[in-house]
């Protein structure tokens, strides 16, 4: 027996979004600042829409019909609450610490992205808008947005860097099957940041009829706060499941960080629990020293990107640097402002995981637990191995398994040389 | 006294709108941009905006993106922007820098203001900075006596227009299309109303602030239409188009000169 499920017999009830959306957090302030970070560095053309969104989100949180509909979708469509699975064989490689996996990979569409998208899609309808747009890196957020758009009868356009449409071709097909228009972005580095630029351009031109469903805890206020509040159900559930399972809080909570939505979702409920260490693992690519990476908090500096003040990877003149990661979903030069705040206040620690370390952990989880993780989530798993070895066998570590790896089979097969000769493409 | 405001006042005294031309530094090369901007001055631009090339021009359409990308690939630096400003301002025409906020933030807001001033620059146009986040810039522009041009948009509420115009100096930039910059064939019908609302706000506060209208003008006829209701006509992508489409630099310059002359007739409504 290698798997414990913290649902069913243990009877974890579904959470009410009325409770999870009203986080009671001291940050951000009314203008979206997490200490020195966040804010709203946006074109004037979007300011009215951002104000409207702030008002509507605020009203929706305390509107029982909104929270009831969101709860119904989360529980009966997305499959919440997600399981908390103990990974015993994997844990043998992590210093013997107890490893509990928060199974966001089991959500409908295969990742945590659906939590946020269902909320924003309902808000879109509430605002009387008929069209949604989204940026996507790995395609998980694009698939989730296309899914919610199909469900609610909204028109959907997804911007995706051309490089990512190639390495995540399966997700492009999924989005198109769901009725979304997928536009490959050929400007700049042709990855996630350029997809964000194109989505913002679209939104400036279409803001009267369109809502931009930002997929991470990034962008101008209220997005970092709103996306956090839609994602914090991850940590609220995990915290209760951990208490039910072992009778105490974990020693550490671990997640991967690109823009940082699964990590904030996982961390947020634990922030007041001072005994619980919070670890975010960024995409180290070939190693931060090589310059080919996307580890923003480890190797970045303070600046402004995509509407927010935060850490970013930039050169001496403020030009955004090219990033690299084997994981399309983490290949982004910025990070959500709340992570910058948690970093500077010391409440959370952030470290890099190289491509090679992530792929080792990817393979290890497959072979020890029969779970194929997303390459993004494999960064968290590699981080959990390090944290486990540091904290030792008495430690309990909750890891956010943010997505499943079906979409990554092409990359993994190439990396591990699993393709028959002549079939590397 | 703002030199930009003086240029607008001179145009008004002549019973016409001011012609404001945009070009990014470093495109087609640093010297090429200087030559093109000087040609724009000689052929009738009243104010020049020099764009600071940035990797993530989130509010620009494909034409400006293309030019800026070429400038960056060509190795354009912030120092080249100041050199360009210096060369253009030496003609006597007021020269503003249009920039996304991060390069200024990175340089240091006060240091940027100081170096812009010493290059002879008139001020900044800041498309992704609103007054709410612009505290450092409001201070630095006061300290160094620089103009600060913020944008108003069709979607701006009257309350926001008032907040924005109250801190503008030189002129206020009205974005005529909801969309990103890029030459359009027809003028947006919401623009006259936006200019009217902006003027009303300026008058209500007892300010003397001209309203320039940007985003979309590509020829003299369109310029004449805008000149019918705005104090200034701002043209960008159409100049870049001439340079991009030209087989060589000399014919590109000739194209820029011809377009400027056409636009200059437009703002005088001589078409």
XYZ file of C-alpha atoms in Angstrom:
696
model
C 0.000 0.000 0.000
C 1.742 3.139 -1.139
C -1.083 5.570 -1.469
C -3.290 7.201 1.114
C -6.143 9.251 -0.114
C -7.273 11.994 2.232
C -10.803 12.005 0.948
C -13.718 9.614 1.165
C -13.038 7.643 4.341
C -11.381 10.652 5.952
C -14.330 12.704 4.805
C -12.750 16.021 3.857
C -15.697 18.216 2.972
C -15.739 20.486 -0.047
C -14.642 24.009 0.832
C -16.993 26.897 0.314
C -15.589 29.552 -1.990
C -17.396 32.120 0.140
C -14.792 31.293 2.760
C -11.781 30.709 0.524
C -12.246 33.852 -1.593
C -12.347 36.180 1.391
C -8.761 35.686 2.391
C -8.564 38.417 5.017
C -4.978 38.985 3.945
C -3.199 42.246 4.887
C -1.810 42.429 1.361
C -2.277 43.875 -1.112
C -3.434 47.371 -0.107
C -6.387 49.018 -1.848
C -4.247 49.959 -4.855
C -2.738 46.518 -5.244
C 0.612 46.943 -3.528
C 2.300 44.067 -1.726
C 4.795 46.234 0.135
C 6.958 47.743 -2.610
C 5.609 45.346 -5.242
C 2.613 45.055 -7.536
C 0.519 48.114 -8.326
C -0.818 49.004 -11.723
C 1.644 49.966 -14.473
C -0.947 49.726 -17.197
C -2.012 51.722 -20.223
C -4.701 54.274 -19.457
C -6.957 52.458 -21.941
C -7.200 49.545 -19.472
C -7.672 51.501 -16.269
C -11.474 51.635 -16.468
C -11.640 47.887 -17.105
C -9.272 47.166 -14.208
C -11.421 49.305 -11.921
C -14.549 47.506 -13.098
C -12.912 44.128 -12.537
C -11.838 45.133 -9.029
C -15.400 46.184 -8.184
C -17.006 43.096 -9.714
C -14.635 40.689 -7.987
C -15.258 42.397 -4.689
C -19.010 42.201 -5.151
C -18.923 38.599 -6.405
C -17.028 37.357 -3.350
C -19.931 38.211 -1.102
C -22.670 37.301 -3.565
C -24.080 33.897 -2.516
C -25.260 33.112 -6.046
C -21.751 33.627 -7.409
C -19.999 31.561 -4.746
C -22.624 28.825 -4.992
C -22.162 28.550 -8.736
C -18.367 28.541 -8.396
C -18.547 25.863 -5.689
C -20.778 23.750 -7.880
C -18.310 23.978 -10.770
C -15.265 23.346 -8.572
C -16.809 20.304 -6.916
C -18.939 18.766 -9.642
C -17.048 19.782 -12.772
C -13.379 20.291 -11.829
C -13.375 17.467 -9.272
C -12.479 19.259 -6.055
C -11.391 18.713 -3.421
C -8.242 17.265 -4.945
C -6.555 14.347 -3.187
C -3.626 14.494 -0.833
C -1.572 11.419 -1.700
C 1.315 10.125 0.372
C 4.300 9.247 -1.826
C 6.154 6.625 0.233
C 8.486 5.127 -2.368
C 9.388 8.551 -3.725
C 10.056 9.721 -0.155
C 12.854 7.155 0.224
C 14.839 9.414 -2.121
C 14.004 12.533 -0.127
C 15.861 11.753 3.075
C 12.983 9.624 4.326
C 10.775 12.613 5.065
C 7.029 12.072 4.638
C 5.985 13.477 1.274
C 2.348 14.378 0.697
C 1.366 15.298 -2.832
C -1.457 17.777 -3.373
C -2.981 16.304 -6.491
C -3.910 19.281 -8.663
C -2.954 17.032 -11.576
C -6.220 15.187 -11.023
C -8.360 18.254 -11.662
C -10.361 18.422 -14.849
C -8.017 19.635 -17.651
C -5.032 18.310 -15.712
C -3.734 21.179 -13.630
C -4.477 23.801 -10.984
C -5.239 26.348 -13.719
C -8.931 25.389 -13.796
C -9.472 26.826 -10.259
C -8.729 30.359 -11.428
C -10.271 30.065 -14.855
C -13.694 28.963 -13.612
C -13.791 31.982 -11.312
C -12.742 34.434 -14.001
C -15.101 32.919 -16.572
C -18.024 33.430 -14.185
C -16.852 37.010 -13.620
C -16.695 37.539 -17.384
C -20.326 36.550 -17.706
C -21.220 38.677 -14.691
C -19.643 41.720 -16.403
C -21.714 41.044 -19.517
C -18.692 40.278 -21.680
C -18.898 37.644 -24.392
C -15.265 36.941 -25.184
C -12.207 35.824 -23.240
C -8.560 35.938 -24.215
C -5.632 34.273 -22.505
C -1.884 33.846 -22.713
C -0.421 30.408 -22.261
C 3.044 28.906 -21.921
C 2.771 25.157 -21.523
C -0.807 25.328 -22.705
C -2.350 24.332 -19.367
C -3.897 27.735 -18.773
C -4.962 27.961 -22.415
C -6.663 24.571 -22.229
C -8.371 25.510 -18.974
C -9.591 28.809 -20.458
C -10.806 27.114 -23.634
C -12.627 24.595 -21.451
C -14.382 27.211 -19.330
C -15.252 29.194 -22.460
C -16.851 26.116 -24.031
C -18.767 25.427 -20.831
C -20.120 28.975 -20.531
C -20.551 29.670 -24.242
C -17.874 32.367 -24.483
C -15.748 33.126 -27.509
C -12.093 32.321 -26.773
C -8.728 33.368 -28.227
C -5.470 32.046 -26.802
C -2.050 33.590 -27.478
C 0.867 31.167 -27.353
C 4.509 31.693 -28.280
C 5.452 29.877 -31.457
C 8.255 28.018 -29.649
C 5.678 26.760 -27.153
C 3.148 25.747 -29.815
C 5.864 23.428 -31.102
C 6.916 21.898 -27.794
C 3.322 21.680 -26.551
C 1.601 20.708 -29.808
C -0.841 18.393 -28.061
C -2.251 21.239 -25.995
C -2.683 23.347 -29.152
C -4.833 20.562 -30.565
C -6.788 20.315 -27.308
C -7.574 24.045 -27.324
C -8.693 23.927 -30.942
C -10.879 20.881 -30.242
C -12.524 22.899 -27.487
C -13.382 25.596 -30.004
C -10.725 28.167 -29.128
C -8.716 30.116 -31.625
C -4.990 29.639 -30.946
C -2.722 32.388 -32.267
C 1.007 31.535 -32.428
C 3.041 34.588 -31.394
C 6.104 35.180 -33.536
C 7.519 38.312 -31.892
C 10.436 38.557 -29.457
C 11.534 35.290 -27.886
C 8.296 33.635 -29.108
C 7.517 32.280 -25.617
C 5.256 33.140 -22.686
C 6.227 36.789 -22.183
C 5.539 37.523 -25.849
C 2.184 35.752 -25.577
C 1.423 38.100 -22.657
C 2.358 41.132 -24.777
C 0.022 40.027 -27.568
C -2.811 39.334 -25.156
C -2.419 42.831 -23.656
C -2.434 44.333 -27.180
C -5.633 42.469 -27.974
C -7.199 43.580 -24.707
C -6.401 47.261 -25.225
C -8.260 47.008 -28.545
C -11.178 44.876 -27.335
C -11.681 45.789 -23.700
C -15.361 46.754 -24.109
C -16.389 43.218 -25.028
C -13.510 41.084 -23.823
C -12.080 39.920 -20.508
C -8.405 38.998 -20.317
C -8.175 35.827 -18.209
C -4.638 36.199 -16.861
C -3.383 32.773 -15.887
C -1.041 33.571 -13.058
C -0.695 35.842 -10.031
C 0.753 38.554 -12.257
C -0.251 41.639 -14.178
C -1.795 44.893 -12.962
C -4.040 45.028 -9.871
C -6.445 43.302 -9.225
C -5.071 40.248 -11.058
C -2.350 39.144 -8.583
C -4.832 39.360 -5.699
C -7.793 37.917 -7.579
C -5.923 34.948 -9.063
C -4.452 34.229 -5.621
C -7.894 34.233 -4.082
C -9.186 31.818 -6.733
C -6.155 29.549 -6.201
C -5.890 29.638 -2.428
C -8.336 26.744 -2.173
C -5.306 24.510 -2.895
C -3.637 25.405 0.384
C -6.861 25.666 2.372
C -7.712 22.082 1.414
C -4.161 20.786 1.817
C -3.846 22.309 5.277
C -7.054 20.622 6.469
C -6.193 17.326 4.754
C -2.800 17.317 6.422
C -4.361 17.955 9.830
C -6.869 15.154 9.212
C -4.205 12.752 8.010
C -1.403 13.276 10.524
C -2.961 15.476 13.170
C -0.563 18.371 12.717
C 0.651 20.886 10.214
C 3.486 19.995 7.827
C 7.027 21.216 8.420
C 7.364 22.525 4.905
C 5.278 23.317 1.857
C 6.856 23.168 -1.584
C 5.779 24.398 -5.018
C 7.253 25.366 -8.377
C 7.255 29.047 -9.347
C 6.973 30.526 -12.825
C 4.477 33.373 -12.523
C 3.661 31.614 -9.276
C -0.068 30.849 -9.143
C 0.073 27.272 -7.889
C 2.692 28.313 -5.352
C 0.670 31.234 -4.006
C -2.420 29.021 -4.012
C -0.546 26.450 -1.942
C 1.343 28.892 0.332
C -1.345 31.378 1.167
C -3.258 29.480 3.832
C 0.061 28.548 5.485
C 1.537 32.071 5.597
C 0.246 32.747 9.156
C 1.550 29.320 10.321
C 5.016 30.431 11.364
C 6.268 26.904 11.949
C 5.613 25.911 8.345
C 8.495 26.683 5.995
C 7.533 27.796 2.493
C 9.782 26.875 -0.434
C 9.376 27.991 -4.036
C 11.464 26.395 -6.758
C 12.208 28.330 -9.906
C 13.373 27.138 -13.302
C 17.159 27.042 -13.174
C 17.526 25.883 -16.784
C 21.211 25.180 -17.358
C 21.999 26.814 -13.996
C 21.673 30.455 -12.964
C 25.427 30.941 -13.451
C 25.056 29.931 -17.128
C 22.665 32.829 -17.804
C 20.254 30.325 -19.425
C 17.495 30.128 -16.867
C 14.181 31.614 -15.701
C 14.908 31.894 -11.957
C 13.577 35.391 -11.372
C 13.822 35.646 -7.590
C 17.178 33.854 -7.461
C 18.810 35.819 -10.259
C 16.656 38.865 -11.001
C 16.377 42.514 -10.005
C 13.567 44.936 -9.257
C 11.656 46.497 -12.123
C 8.360 46.764 -13.960
C 6.933 44.217 -16.390
C 3.427 43.363 -17.591
C 1.749 45.939 -15.419
C 3.413 45.146 -12.082
C 6.473 46.119 -10.055
C 8.320 42.936 -9.208
C 11.599 41.072 -9.629
C 12.451 40.325 -13.219
C 15.283 39.145 -15.405
C 16.591 42.256 -17.102
C 19.849 43.704 -18.316
C 21.564 46.851 -17.068
C 19.303 49.037 -19.235
C 16.019 47.448 -18.222
C 15.598 45.302 -21.314
C 13.938 41.969 -20.569
C 16.387 39.087 -20.869
C 15.816 35.912 -22.836
C 14.930 33.075 -20.518
C 15.401 29.351 -20.795
C 13.676 26.406 -19.193
C 12.835 22.901 -20.343
C 9.429 23.707 -18.897
C 7.342 26.012 -21.075
C 5.142 26.933 -18.109
C 8.057 28.304 -16.071
C 9.837 30.009 -18.984
C 8.927 33.547 -17.934
C 11.173 36.483 -16.928
C 8.888 37.939 -14.240
C 7.171 36.616 -11.118
C 3.999 37.507 -9.264
C 4.485 40.510 -6.931
C 3.307 38.651 -3.840
C 6.216 36.225 -4.277
C 8.608 39.180 -4.455
C 7.074 40.362 -1.203
C 7.284 36.925 0.473
C 10.892 36.732 -0.745
C 11.923 40.124 0.615
C 10.140 39.650 3.930
C 11.830 36.261 4.272
C 8.557 34.402 4.803
C 9.264 32.146 1.817
C 12.544 30.892 0.350
C 13.155 30.546 -3.346
C 15.765 28.353 -5.010
C 16.596 27.156 -8.492
C 16.150 23.661 -9.922
C 18.025 22.899 -13.124
C 16.478 21.196 -16.143
C 18.469 18.053 -15.347
C 17.360 17.977 -11.694
C 13.742 18.487 -12.723
C 13.885 15.677 -15.267
C 15.472 13.301 -12.715
C 12.588 14.011 -10.351
C 10.114 13.646 -13.220
C 11.445 10.174 -13.956
C 11.629 9.243 -10.279
C 7.983 10.037 -9.574
C 6.912 8.032 -12.637
C 8.845 4.984 -11.496
C 8.247 5.114 -7.741
C 4.628 6.235 -7.612
C 3.112 5.611 -11.044
C 2.342 9.306 -11.421
C 3.554 11.257 -14.456
C 3.951 14.882 -13.342
C 4.054 18.009 -15.478
C 7.658 19.132 -15.996
C 6.706 22.334 -14.154
C 5.639 20.297 -11.113
C 8.801 18.170 -11.415
C 10.702 21.287 -10.296
C 8.726 21.187 -7.045
C 9.435 17.460 -6.686
C 13.164 18.015 -7.181
C 12.933 20.762 -4.579
C 11.116 18.406 -2.186
C 13.997 15.921 -2.470
C 16.424 18.650 -1.375
C 14.185 19.917 1.413
C 13.565 16.360 2.626
C 17.269 15.630 2.792
C 17.817 18.850 4.686
C 14.982 18.439 7.189
C 15.441 14.701 7.691
C 13.140 11.700 8.242
C 10.910 13.319 10.871
C 9.788 16.035 8.506
C 6.441 16.188 6.737
C 6.466 17.967 3.405
C 3.431 18.901 1.325
C 4.252 19.269 -2.361
C 1.968 20.928 -4.872
C 1.739 18.557 -7.809
C 0.358 21.327 -9.978
C -0.264 19.386 -13.176
C -0.010 16.105 -14.994
C 2.626 15.321 -17.559
C 0.723 13.925 -20.529
C 1.437 17.147 -22.423
C 5.160 16.689 -21.779
C 5.582 13.224 -23.273
C 7.169 14.613 -26.401
C 9.778 16.591 -24.440
C 10.367 13.745 -21.989
C 10.707 11.146 -24.736
C 13.273 13.368 -26.443
C 15.139 14.042 -23.185
C 15.329 10.403 -22.150
C 15.867 9.062 -25.678
C 12.671 7.015 -25.652
C 11.749 7.569 -29.288
C 12.622 4.869 -31.836
C 15.411 5.992 -34.149
C 14.205 8.354 -36.826
C 11.175 9.373 -34.792
C 12.673 12.163 -32.755
C 10.083 14.595 -34.003
C 7.929 77.719 -19.900
C 7.576 74.440 -21.765
C 9.111 74.524 -25.254
C 6.515 71.971 -26.329
C 3.734 74.249 -25.147
C 5.403 77.122 -27.006
C 5.378 75.072 -30.222
C 1.664 74.324 -29.759
C 0.995 78.014 -29.056
C 2.851 79.041 -32.218
C 0.755 76.625 -34.287
C -2.430 77.912 -32.675
C -1.383 81.510 -33.422
C -1.060 80.458 -37.038
C -4.589 79.078 -36.930
C -3.548 75.447 -37.320
C -2.776 72.269 -35.380
C 0.739 71.266 -34.377
C 2.386 68.325 -36.158
C 4.079 65.875 -33.794
C 6.262 63.154 -35.352
C 7.455 59.935 -33.672
C 10.446 57.785 -34.525
C 12.308 55.239 -32.383
C 16.015 55.875 -31.736
C 18.301 53.419 -33.484
C 16.002 52.756 -36.425
C 17.079 52.195 -39.146
C 20.369 52.991 -37.358
C 21.292 55.603 -34.746
C 22.522 58.029 -37.394
C 19.701 57.015 -39.743
C 17.116 57.911 -37.107
C 18.798 61.259 -36.476
C 18.795 62.002 -40.219
C 15.129 60.982 -40.517
C 14.077 63.069 -37.506
C 15.937 66.086 -38.887
C 14.181 65.586 -42.217
C 10.875 65.550 -40.313
C 11.840 68.839 -38.661
C 12.893 70.445 -41.941
C 9.698 69.371 -43.692
C 7.382 70.731 -41.020
C 7.158 68.783 -37.724
C 6.666 71.124 -34.764
C 7.536 68.590 -32.049
C 9.549 65.348 -32.242
C 9.055 62.259 -30.081
C 12.021 59.886 -29.906
C 11.052 56.357 -28.892
C 13.259 54.427 -26.481
C 13.540 50.907 -27.958
C 12.239 48.304 -25.497
C 12.040 44.522 -25.656
C 8.356 44.377 -24.656
C 6.467 47.136 -26.472
C 3.111 45.986 -25.175
C 1.134 48.931 -26.562
C 2.622 49.094 -30.031
C 1.348 47.550 -33.231
C 3.381 45.485 -35.673
C 5.037 48.423 -37.489
C 6.572 50.002 -34.392
C 7.361 46.558 -32.941
C 9.281 45.765 -36.085
C 11.267 49.024 -36.032
C 12.049 48.732 -32.333
C 13.140 45.129 -32.737
C 15.525 46.171 -35.510
C 16.878 48.983 -33.351
C 17.590 46.561 -30.485
C 19.143 43.968 -32.770
C 21.258 46.814 -34.156
C 22.536 47.435 -30.624
C 20.627 50.594 -29.648
C 21.298 51.706 -26.058
C 19.856 54.342 -23.762
C 22.952 56.460 -24.472
C 21.954 56.405 -28.171
C 18.545 57.761 -27.213
C 20.179 60.712 -25.446
C 22.539 61.260 -28.397
C 19.551 61.254 -30.754
C 17.642 63.687 -28.554
C 20.677 65.983 -28.455
C 21.061 65.970 -32.242
C 17.369 66.589 -32.889
C 16.914 69.197 -30.159
C 19.874 71.085 -31.639
C 17.583 71.965 -34.563
C 15.570 74.051 -32.111
C 12.490 71.830 -32.280
C 11.290 70.563 -28.880
C 12.133 66.884 -28.502
C 10.376 64.484 -26.135
C 11.231 60.886 -25.325
C 8.437 58.325 -25.467
C 9.240 55.339 -23.305
C 7.864 52.356 -21.458
C 8.542 52.752 -17.791
C 10.979 49.967 -16.970
C 14.057 51.408 -18.753
C 13.577 54.709 -16.869
C 12.990 52.887 -13.589
C 16.149 50.851 -14.158
C 18.261 53.900 -15.073
C 17.005 55.729 -12.010
C 14.174 58.198 -12.455
C 16.081 61.257 -11.287
C 19.262 60.324 -13.185
C 17.222 59.781 -16.343
C 15.551 63.167 -15.938
C 18.906 64.846 -15.335
C 20.553 63.268 -18.403
C 17.535 63.934 -20.594
C 17.612 67.567 -19.556
C 21.304 67.905 -20.235
C 20.803 66.367 -23.693
C 18.330 69.158 -24.389
C 15.235 66.958 -24.119
C 11.882 68.545 -23.336
C 10.308 65.739 -21.299
C 8.742 62.286 -21.382
C 5.648 60.626 -22.798
C 4.852 57.592 -20.645
C 2.319 55.164 -22.164
C 2.374 52.603 -19.347
C 2.720 54.998 -16.433
C -0.329 56.650 -14.935
C -0.157 59.455 -12.347
C -1.040 56.961 -9.575
C 2.278 55.133 -9.973
C 4.188 58.175 -11.211
C 5.169 59.863 -7.949
C 8.927 59.656 -8.560
C 8.507 61.026 -12.064
C 6.310 63.909 -10.914
C 9.110 64.894 -8.511
C 11.971 64.439 -10.972
C 10.188 66.320 -13.763
C 9.617 69.236 -11.380
C 13.223 69.156 -10.187
C 14.581 69.164 -13.750
C 11.905 71.315 -15.338
C 10.725 68.697 -17.832
C 7.367 68.174 -19.496
C 5.324 65.141 -18.529
C 2.839 63.853 -21.036
C 0.369 61.276 -19.764
C -2.297 59.622 -21.909
C -6.072 59.802 -21.795
C -8.153 57.120 -23.521
C -11.686 56.694 -24.846
C -12.471 54.546 -21.827
C -11.179 57.119 -19.299
C -13.842 58.419 -16.936
C -14.212 62.182 -16.494
C -12.742 61.763 -13.036
C -9.634 60.085 -14.465
C -9.276 62.673 -17.230
C -9.242 65.358 -14.580
C -6.664 63.556 -12.479
C -4.426 63.027 -15.529
C -4.675 66.488 -17.075
C -4.040 68.086 -13.691
C -0.476 66.711 -13.701
C 0.335 66.921 -17.444
C 2.768 69.535 -18.723
C 3.484 70.373 -22.390
C 0.365 68.691 -23.717
C -1.999 65.821 -22.964
C -1.889 62.829 -25.280
C -5.343 61.616 -26.316
C -5.298 58.059 -27.644
C -7.813 58.137 -30.473
C -8.275 54.416 -30.884
C -8.933 51.894 -28.181
C -6.400 49.793 -30.013
C -2.641 49.809 -30.106
C -0.736 52.137 -32.396
C -0.501 51.341 -36.088
C -1.673 53.167 -39.164
C -5.415 52.822 -39.673
C -7.302 53.806 -42.778
C -10.094 55.721 -41.089
C -10.256 57.941 -38.063
C -12.061 56.600 -35.090
C -15.342 58.328 -34.534
C -14.948 58.434 -30.760
C -11.908 60.718 -30.989
C -13.647 64.096 -31.308
C -15.699 63.344 -28.220
C -12.582 62.368 -26.250
C -10.844 65.610 -27.232
C -13.959 67.556 -26.287
C -14.171 65.852 -22.869
C -10.472 66.458 -22.276
C -10.742 70.142 -23.215
C -13.723 70.543 -20.926
C -11.688 69.113 -18.057
C -8.715 71.365 -18.863
C -10.979 74.441 -19.002
C -12.771 73.506 -15.812
C -9.443 73.435 -13.968
C -8.373 76.706 -15.536
C -5.356 75.026 -17.172
C -3.688 76.035 -20.422
C -2.916 72.580 -21.801
C -3.148 71.605 -25.485
C -4.658 68.266 -26.518
C -2.688 66.194 -29.032
C -4.391 63.266 -30.691
C -2.417 60.150 -31.489
C -2.689 56.652 -32.875
C -3.836 56.160 -36.402
C -3.067 59.073 -38.740
C -1.229 58.073 -41.905
C -1.687 60.884 -44.441
C -2.399 64.571 -44.919
C -6.122 64.131 -45.441
C -6.488 62.316 -42.115
C -4.250 64.916 -40.468
C -6.584 67.649 -41.752
C -9.559 65.816 -40.262
C -7.849 65.585 -36.837
C -6.658 69.202 -37.087
C -10.331 70.138 -37.286
C -10.847 69.313 -33.624
C -7.486 68.670 -31.866
C -4.566 70.982 -31.033
C -1.971 68.537 -32.282
C -1.740 65.623 -34.708
C 0.629 62.842 -33.637
C 2.016 60.549 -36.333
C 4.272 57.542 -35.791
C 3.886 54.324 -37.726
C 3.374 56.077 -41.064
C 6.931 57.480 -40.870
C 8.321 54.080 -39.982
C 6.386 52.514 -42.855
C 8.123 54.885 -45.284
C 11.531 53.859 -43.946
C 10.691 50.143 -43.892
C 9.317 50.153 -47.431
C 12.193 52.112 -48.967
C 14.847 50.199 -50.956
C 17.644 52.345 -49.472
C 18.228 55.028 -46.864
C 18.188 57.943 -49.319
C 14.790 57.041 -50.720
C 13.564 56.362 -47.187
C 14.511 59.890 -46.193
C 12.815 61.243 -49.299
C 9.688 59.296 -48.350
C 9.747 60.693 -44.809
C 10.190 64.220 -46.181
C 7.283 63.814 -48.612
C 5.007 62.388 -45.907
C 5.898 65.213 -43.505
C 5.131 67.817 -46.168
C 1.782 66.145 -46.864
C 0.962 66.053 -43.122
C 2.110 69.674 -42.711
C -0.386 70.724 -45.393
C -2.954 68.611 -43.583
C -2.535 70.324 -40.213
C -2.881 73.658 -42.070
C -5.961 72.218 -43.783
C -4.518 73.167 -47.128
C -5.583 69.901 -48.720
